mmCIF file of C-alpha atoms and ligand atoms in Angstrom:
data_model
loop_
_atom_site.group_PDB
_atom_site.id
_atom_site.type_symbol
_atom_site.label_atom_id
_atom_site.label_comp_id
_atom_site.label_asym_id
_atom_site.label_seq_id
_atom_site.Cartn_x
_atom_site.Cartn_y
_atom_site.Cartn_z
ATOM 1 C CA MET M 16 -0.022 -0.006 -0.021
ATOM 2 C CA ALA M 17 1.503 3.233 -1.075
ATOM 3 C CA ARG M 18 1.610 6.118 1.424
ATOM 4 C CA LYS M 19 -0.426 9.059 0.281
ATOM 5 C CA PRO M 20 1.709 12.284 0.324
ATOM 6 C CA ILE M 21 0.515 15.087 2.692
ATOM 7 C CA ILE M 22 1.447 18.644 2.326
ATOM 8 C CA ALA M 23 0.597 20.917 5.265
ATOM 9 C CA GLY M 24 0.968 24.655 5.824
ATOM 10 C CA ASN M 25 1.864 25.872 9.278
ATOM 11 C CA TRP M 26 0.918 29.517 9.289
ATOM 12 C CA LYS M 27 2.426 30.150 12.683
ATOM 13 C CA MET M 28 1.395 33.595 14.158
ATOM 14 C CA ASN M 29 0.399 35.013 10.748
ATOM 15 C CA ASN M 30 -2.709 36.124 9.046
ATOM 16 C CA ASN M 31 -5.691 37.985 10.615
ATOM 17 C CA ILE M 32 -9.252 37.156 9.441
ATOM 18 C CA ALA M 33 -9.227 39.371 6.307
ATOM 19 C CA GLN M 34 -5.752 37.819 5.230
ATOM 20 C CA THR M 35 -7.097 34.352 5.984
ATOM 21 C CA LYS M 36 -10.085 34.891 3.817
ATOM 22 C CA ALA M 37 -7.854 36.305 0.978
ATOM 23 C CA LEU M 38 -5.341 33.429 1.102
ATOM 24 C CA ILE M 39 -7.957 30.643 1.286
ATOM 25 C CA THR M 40 -10.010 32.206 -1.575
ATOM 26 C CA ASP M 41 -6.832 32.082 -3.773
ATOM 27 C CA LEU M 42 -5.868 28.606 -2.549
ATOM 28 C CA ILE M 43 -9.162 26.721 -3.047
ATOM 29 C CA PRO M 44 -9.145 26.659 -6.891
ATOM 30 C CA LEU M 45 -5.350 26.303 -7.165
ATOM 31 C CA VAL M 46 -5.143 23.054 -5.082
ATOM 32 C CA ALA M 47 -8.523 21.578 -6.135
ATOM 33 C CA ASP M 48 -6.822 18.932 -8.292
ATOM 34 C CA ALA M 49 -4.057 18.028 -5.783
ATOM 35 C CA LYS M 50 -3.064 14.395 -5.704
ATOM 36 C CA CYS M 51 -1.867 14.694 -2.123
ATOM 37 C CA ASP M 52 -3.639 15.547 1.119
ATOM 38 C CA VAL M 53 -3.682 19.286 1.616
ATOM 39 C CA VAL M 54 -3.804 20.828 5.136
ATOM 40 C CA ILE M 55 -3.609 24.393 6.437
ATOM 41 C CA CYS M 56 -2.911 24.921 10.047
ATOM 42 C CA THR M 57 -3.921 28.435 11.269
ATOM 43 C CA PRO M 58 -3.862 30.525 14.235
ATOM 44 C CA TYR M 59 -6.858 29.775 16.618
ATOM 45 C CA THR M 60 -8.477 32.998 15.665
ATOM 46 C CA SER M 61 -8.659 31.967 12.045
ATOM 47 C CA LEU M 62 -9.950 28.486 12.500
ATOM 48 C CA ALA M 63 -13.694 29.092 12.367
ATOM 49 C CA THR M 64 -13.260 31.117 9.139
ATOM 50 C CA ALA M 65 -10.972 28.514 7.611
ATOM 51 C CA VAL M 66 -13.249 25.561 8.493
ATOM 52 C CA GLU M 67 -16.246 27.389 6.953
ATOM 53 C CA MET M 68 -14.531 28.378 3.916
ATOM 54 C CA CYS M 69 -12.848 24.866 3.360
ATOM 55 C CA LYS M 70 -16.170 22.937 3.675
ATOM 56 C CA GLY M 71 -16.662 20.951 0.523
ATOM 57 C CA THR M 72 -13.153 21.455 -0.732
ATOM 58 C CA ASN M 73 -10.079 19.242 -0.513
ATOM 59 C CA ILE M 74 -8.378 21.405 2.039
ATOM 60 C CA LYS M 75 -8.328 20.192 5.634
ATOM 61 C CA VAL M 76 -7.864 22.591 8.514
ATOM 62 C CA GLY M 77 -5.691 22.154 11.528
ATOM 63 C CA ALA M 78 -4.654 23.979 14.735
ATOM 64 C CA GLU M 79 -1.147 24.693 15.728
ATOM 65 C CA ASN M 80 -1.299 23.260 19.111
ATOM 66 C CA VAL M 81 -3.829 21.514 21.562
ATOM 67 C CA HIS M 82 -3.967 21.133 25.335
ATOM 68 C CA TRP M 83 -4.045 17.659 26.991
ATOM 69 C CA ALA M 84 -6.828 18.270 29.470
ATOM 70 C CA GLU M 85 -10.507 18.110 28.579
ATOM 71 C CA LYS M 86 -11.173 21.353 30.407
ATOM 72 C CA GLY M 87 -10.283 23.202 33.523
ATOM 73 C CA ALA M 88 -8.044 25.937 34.910
ATOM 74 C CA PHE M 89 -5.508 26.288 32.056
ATOM 75 C CA THR M 90 -5.726 29.903 31.144
ATOM 76 C CA GLY M 91 -5.004 30.601 27.468
ATOM 77 C CA GLU M 92 -5.272 26.918 26.373
ATOM 78 C CA ILE M 93 -7.557 25.265 23.968
ATOM 79 C CA SER M 94 -8.815 21.539 24.375
ATOM 80 C CA ALA M 95 -9.134 18.928 21.646
ATOM 81 C CA ASN M 96 -12.880 18.823 21.988
ATOM 82 C CA MET M 97 -13.115 22.614 21.451
ATOM 83 C CA LEU M 98 -11.219 22.061 18.166
ATOM 84 C CA VAL M 99 -13.391 19.104 17.155
ATOM 85 C CA GLU M 100 -16.537 21.080 17.794
ATOM 86 C CA LEU M 101 -15.288 23.793 15.364
ATOM 87 C CA GLY M 102 -14.776 21.236 12.643
ATOM 88 C CA VAL M 103 -11.022 21.226 12.881
ATOM 89 C CA GLU M 104 -9.405 17.868 11.831
ATOM 90 C CA TYR M 105 -5.644 18.185 12.636
ATOM 91 C CA ALA M 106 -3.502 19.581 15.317
ATOM 92 C CA ILE M 107 0.304 20.172 15.187
ATOM 93 C CA VAL M 108 1.944 19.020 18.374
ATOM 94 C CA GLY M 109 5.460 19.463 19.630
ATOM 95 C CA HIS M 110 6.640 22.120 17.138
ATOM 96 C CA SER M 111 10.109 23.195 17.884
ATOM 97 C CA GLU M 112 8.954 26.680 18.531
ATOM 98 C CA ARG M 113 6.662 25.388 21.221
ATOM 99 C CA ARG M 114 9.598 23.327 22.623
ATOM 100 C CA THR M 115 11.977 26.254 22.459
ATOM 101 C CA TYR M 116 9.934 29.224 23.601
ATOM 102 C CA PHE M 117 7.104 27.671 25.640
ATOM 103 C CA GLY M 118 8.629 24.892 27.688
ATOM 104 C CA GLU M 119 7.177 21.986 25.753
ATOM 105 C CA THR M 120 8.750 18.770 26.811
ATOM 106 C CA ASP M 121 8.671 15.211 25.406
ATOM 107 C CA LYS M 122 6.259 14.316 28.188
ATOM 108 C CA THR M 123 3.747 17.134 27.530
ATOM 109 C CA VAL M 124 3.999 16.382 23.772
ATOM 110 C CA ASN M 125 2.978 12.810 24.527
ATOM 111 C CA GLN M 126 0.080 14.039 26.639
ATOM 112 C CA ARG M 127 -1.078 16.346 23.864
ATOM 113 C CA VAL M 128 -0.786 13.560 21.269
ATOM 114 C CA LYS M 129 -2.963 11.213 23.297
ATOM 115 C CA ALA M 130 -5.559 13.910 24.062
ATOM 116 C CA ALA M 131 -5.907 14.893 20.456
ATOM 117 C CA LEU M 132 -6.303 11.295 19.281
ATOM 118 C CA ALA M 133 -8.791 10.488 21.989
ATOM 119 C CA ALA M 134 -10.977 13.415 20.828
ATOM 120 C CA GLY M 135 -10.738 12.212 17.243
ATOM 121 C CA LEU M 136 -8.211 14.777 15.859
ATOM 122 C CA LYS M 137 -5.358 13.768 13.566
ATOM 123 C CA VAL M 138 -1.927 14.837 14.843
ATOM 124 C CA ILE M 139 1.052 16.324 12.974
ATOM 125 C CA LEU M 140 3.811 15.468 15.510
ATOM 126 C CA CYS M 141 7.049 17.482 15.057
ATOM 127 C CA VAL M 142 10.504 16.126 15.954
ATOM 128 C CA GLY M 143 13.936 17.411 15.080
ATOM 129 C CA GLU M 144 17.390 18.156 16.392
ATOM 130 C CA THR M 145 18.991 21.588 17.015
ATOM 131 C CA LEU M 146 22.207 22.700 15.390
ATOM 132 C CA GLU M 147 24.245 21.870 18.511
ATOM 133 C CA GLU M 148 22.741 18.390 18.576
ATOM 134 C CA ARG M 149 23.482 17.885 14.987
ATOM 135 C CA GLU M 150 27.059 19.115 15.407
ATOM 136 C CA ALA M 151 27.406 16.743 18.410
ATOM 137 C CA GLY M 152 26.518 13.852 16.227
ATOM 138 C CA ILE M 153 23.381 13.052 18.272
ATOM 139 C CA THR M 154 20.683 13.588 15.613
ATOM 140 C CA ALA M 155 19.538 10.019 15.553
ATOM 141 C CA GLU M 156 19.455 9.764 19.395
ATOM 142 C CA VAL M 157 17.394 12.935 19.647
ATOM 143 C CA VAL M 158 14.761 12.171 17.034
ATOM 144 C CA ARG M 159 14.486 8.640 18.401
ATOM 145 C CA ARG M 160 13.929 9.850 21.937
ATOM 146 C CA GLN M 161 11.412 12.543 20.881
ATOM 147 C CA THR M 162 9.490 10.078 18.707
ATOM 148 C CA LYS M 163 9.561 7.250 21.241
ATOM 149 C CA ILE M 164 8.256 9.331 24.103
ATOM 150 C CA ALA M 165 5.601 10.966 21.785
ATOM 151 C CA PHE M 166 4.150 7.563 20.977
ATOM 152 C CA THR M 167 4.016 6.165 24.557
ATOM 153 C CA ASP M 168 0.660 4.473 25.067
ATOM 154 C CA VAL M 169 -0.445 5.377 21.469
ATOM 155 C CA ALA M 170 -2.188 2.336 20.009
ATOM 156 C CA LYS M 171 -1.322 0.714 16.636
ATOM 157 C CA GLU M 172 -4.851 1.565 15.571
ATOM 158 C CA ASP M 173 -4.071 5.230 15.770
ATOM 159 C CA LEU M 174 -0.920 5.155 13.689
ATOM 160 C CA GLU M 175 -2.703 6.255 10.538
ATOM 161 C CA ASN M 176 -3.997 9.264 12.521
ATOM 162 C CA VAL M 177 -0.432 10.539 13.294
ATOM 163 C CA VAL M 178 1.764 12.161 10.752
ATOM 164 C CA ILE M 179 5.281 12.753 11.875
ATOM 165 C CA ALA M 180 7.061 15.847 10.737
ATOM 166 C CA TYR M 181 10.866 15.779 10.890
ATOM 167 C CA GLU M 182 11.906 19.369 11.238
ATOM 168 C CA PRO M 183 15.564 19.924 11.866
ATOM 169 C CA VAL M 184 15.446 23.104 13.982
ATOM 170 C CA TRP M 185 18.396 24.744 12.172
ATOM 171 C CA ALA M 186 16.526 24.515 8.897
ATOM 172 C CA ILE M 187 13.315 26.251 10.139
ATOM 173 C CA GLY M 188 12.889 29.866 8.811
ATOM 174 C CA THR M 189 16.630 30.040 8.023
ATOM 175 C CA GLY M 190 16.615 29.311 4.278
ATOM 176 C CA LYS M 191 18.837 26.308 5.015
ATOM 177 C CA THR M 192 17.319 23.095 3.900
ATOM 178 C CA ALA M 193 18.518 19.733 4.897
ATOM 179 C CA THR M 194 19.867 18.033 1.786
ATOM 180 C CA ALA M 195 17.332 15.598 0.391
ATOM 181 C CA GLN M 196 19.591 12.797 1.288
ATOM 182 C CA ASP M 197 20.119 13.962 4.855
ATOM 183 C CA ALA M 198 16.343 14.425 5.300
ATOM 184 C CA ASN M 199 15.656 10.960 3.815
ATOM 185 C CA ASP M 200 18.256 9.356 6.007
ATOM 186 C CA THR M 201 16.945 10.790 9.256
ATOM 187 C CA ILE M 202 13.303 10.029 8.295
ATOM 188 C CA LYS M 203 14.459 6.418 7.646
ATOM 189 C CA ILE M 204 15.814 6.338 11.263
ATOM 190 C CA ILE M 205 12.327 7.430 12.419
ATOM 191 C CA ARG M 206 10.608 4.880 10.270
ATOM 192 C CA ASP M 207 12.880 2.122 11.536
ATOM 193 C CA LEU M 208 12.085 3.083 15.100
ATOM 194 C CA MET M 209 8.326 2.896 14.336
ATOM 195 C CA ALA M 210 8.979 -0.582 12.950
ATOM 196 C CA GLU M 211 10.649 -1.555 16.330
ATOM 197 C CA LEU M 212 7.922 0.132 18.251
ATOM 198 C CA TYR M 213 4.898 -1.266 16.321
ATOM 199 C CA CYS M 214 5.582 -3.528 13.369
ATOM 200 C CA PRO M 215 7.553 -3.347 10.121
ATOM 201 C CA LYS M 216 4.378 -3.361 8.005
ATOM 202 C CA CYS M 217 2.800 -0.621 10.063
ATOM 203 C CA ALA M 218 5.914 1.632 9.713
ATOM 204 C CA GLU M 219 6.058 0.960 5.962
ATOM 205 C CA ASN M 220 2.348 1.353 5.172
ATOM 206 C CA LEU M 221 0.689 3.446 7.730
ATOM 207 C CA VAL M 222 3.241 5.943 8.966
ATOM 208 C CA ARG M 223 3.557 9.077 7.013
ATOM 209 C CA ILE M 224 6.641 11.266 7.695
ATOM 210 C CA GLN M 225 7.019 14.736 6.381
ATOM 211 C CA TYR M 226 10.036 16.929 6.085
ATOM 212 C CA GLY M 227 9.864 20.534 7.256
ATOM 213 C CA GLY M 228 12.341 23.373 7.249
ATOM 214 C CA SER M 229 12.634 26.032 4.547
ATOM 215 C CA MET M 230 10.780 23.727 2.085
ATOM 216 C CA ASN M 231 9.426 25.750 -0.775
ATOM 217 C CA ALA M 232 8.376 25.921 -4.350
ATOM 218 C CA LYS M 233 12.026 25.459 -5.480
ATOM 219 C CA ASN M 234 13.213 22.441 -3.484
ATOM 220 C CA ALA M 235 9.935 20.543 -2.937
ATOM 221 C CA SER M 236 10.210 18.278 -5.933
ATOM 222 C CA GLU M 237 13.713 17.114 -5.001
ATOM 223 C CA LEU M 238 12.730 16.457 -1.397
ATOM 224 C CA MET M 239 9.444 14.698 -2.418
ATOM 225 C CA ALA M 240 11.325 12.468 -4.777
ATOM 226 C CA MET M 241 13.079 10.728 -1.931
ATOM 227 C CA PRO M 242 11.554 7.366 -0.979
ATOM 228 C CA GLU M 243 11.119 7.932 2.768
ATOM 229 C CA ILE M 244 9.707 11.501 2.499
ATOM 230 C CA ASP M 245 5.900 11.428 2.434
ATOM 231 C CA GLY M 246 5.133 15.152 2.504
ATOM 232 C CA GLY M 247 6.033 18.567 3.818
ATOM 233 C CA LEU M 248 5.330 20.888 6.727
ATOM 234 C CA ILE M 249 5.669 24.267 5.211
ATOM 235 C CA GLY M 250 6.187 27.535 7.176
ATOM 236 C CA GLY M 251 7.010 30.715 5.299
ATOM 237 C CA ALA M 252 6.093 29.249 1.754
ATOM 238 C CA SER M 253 2.579 28.462 3.032
ATOM 239 C CA LEU M 254 1.679 32.128 3.421
ATOM 240 C CA LYS M 255 1.528 32.818 -0.310
ATOM 241 C CA ALA M 256 -1.033 30.873 -2.360
ATOM 242 C CA GLU M 257 1.126 30.636 -5.471
ATOM 243 C CA ASP M 258 4.033 29.234 -3.437
ATOM 244 C CA PHE M 259 2.054 26.867 -1.304
ATOM 245 C CA ASN M 260 0.326 25.592 -4.480
ATOM 246 C CA LYS M 261 3.691 24.909 -6.167
ATOM 247 C CA VAL M 262 4.699 22.755 -3.107
ATOM 248 C CA VAL M 263 1.255 21.026 -3.276
ATOM 249 C CA HIS M 264 1.980 20.224 -6.968
ATOM 250 C CA PHE M 265 5.577 19.104 -6.404
HETATM 251 P P1 13P W 312 9.707 27.365 7.381
HETATM 252 O O1 13P W 312 9.237 26.639 6.109
HETATM 253 O O2 13P W 312 9.394 28.727 7.330
HETATM 254 O O3 13P W 312 11.222 27.020 7.459
HETATM 255 O O4 13P W 312 9.104 26.796 8.666
HETATM 256 C C1 13P W 312 9.087 25.334 8.761
HETATM 257 C C2 13P W 312 8.210 24.999 9.905
HETATM 258 O O5 13P W 312 8.595 25.246 11.097
HETATM 259 C C3 13P W 312 6.918 24.364 9.727
HETATM 260 O O6 13P W 312 6.331 23.882 10.792
#
């Protein structure tokens, strides 16, 4: 069974409602014939607009984070059920910006993954090494640890609901892309771990692994030609309809 490619935009803290409407209006006809899954992850304030506009189209909508508790005294947080109620289908979990700036740990990533899945969301789980970790030669160790902990107590039945995004931190927003071969090699390490944790067939057939980090209209086709790379998580290049469309049509 071939793994279906998935291209997702991560808008980060960009686009107010008016900009959201303009971008999605441009995007809908452009990506209508896409052969891959297309997802846009927007700020919370744009989600209702995005869900409404993308109804009946091939664009799925995701949030950029989700809390692990069902409800309670967690000022500023949003639960999985709140997202489901809005019609949101995906949530990014464990983005390196959350890990770096907001104290996200492997343990809280795991809690968020489990809560999102329990509520029926699909997860885009981000892992990736920093520049220091890469230079110290511990990339494999870091992505294996992050991935292993993130999947603690996640059932095999949920594997098709989790997309892993390998995002080397040094490549995010820097214009530096991992070489296609490097990205492929690290993604293979992650897939081999998934084979160990679950089963070789599950890892081969069910687990989709994206690359993220300065992926754009120019380098998408080379990255997507690699056998282990099943998609992309796109930051900057997802903010312009033309650019994102070129990645979608890698
Ligand atoms: P850039 O594509 O802007 O490097 O961002 C990648 C990213 O962090 C997507 O989640």
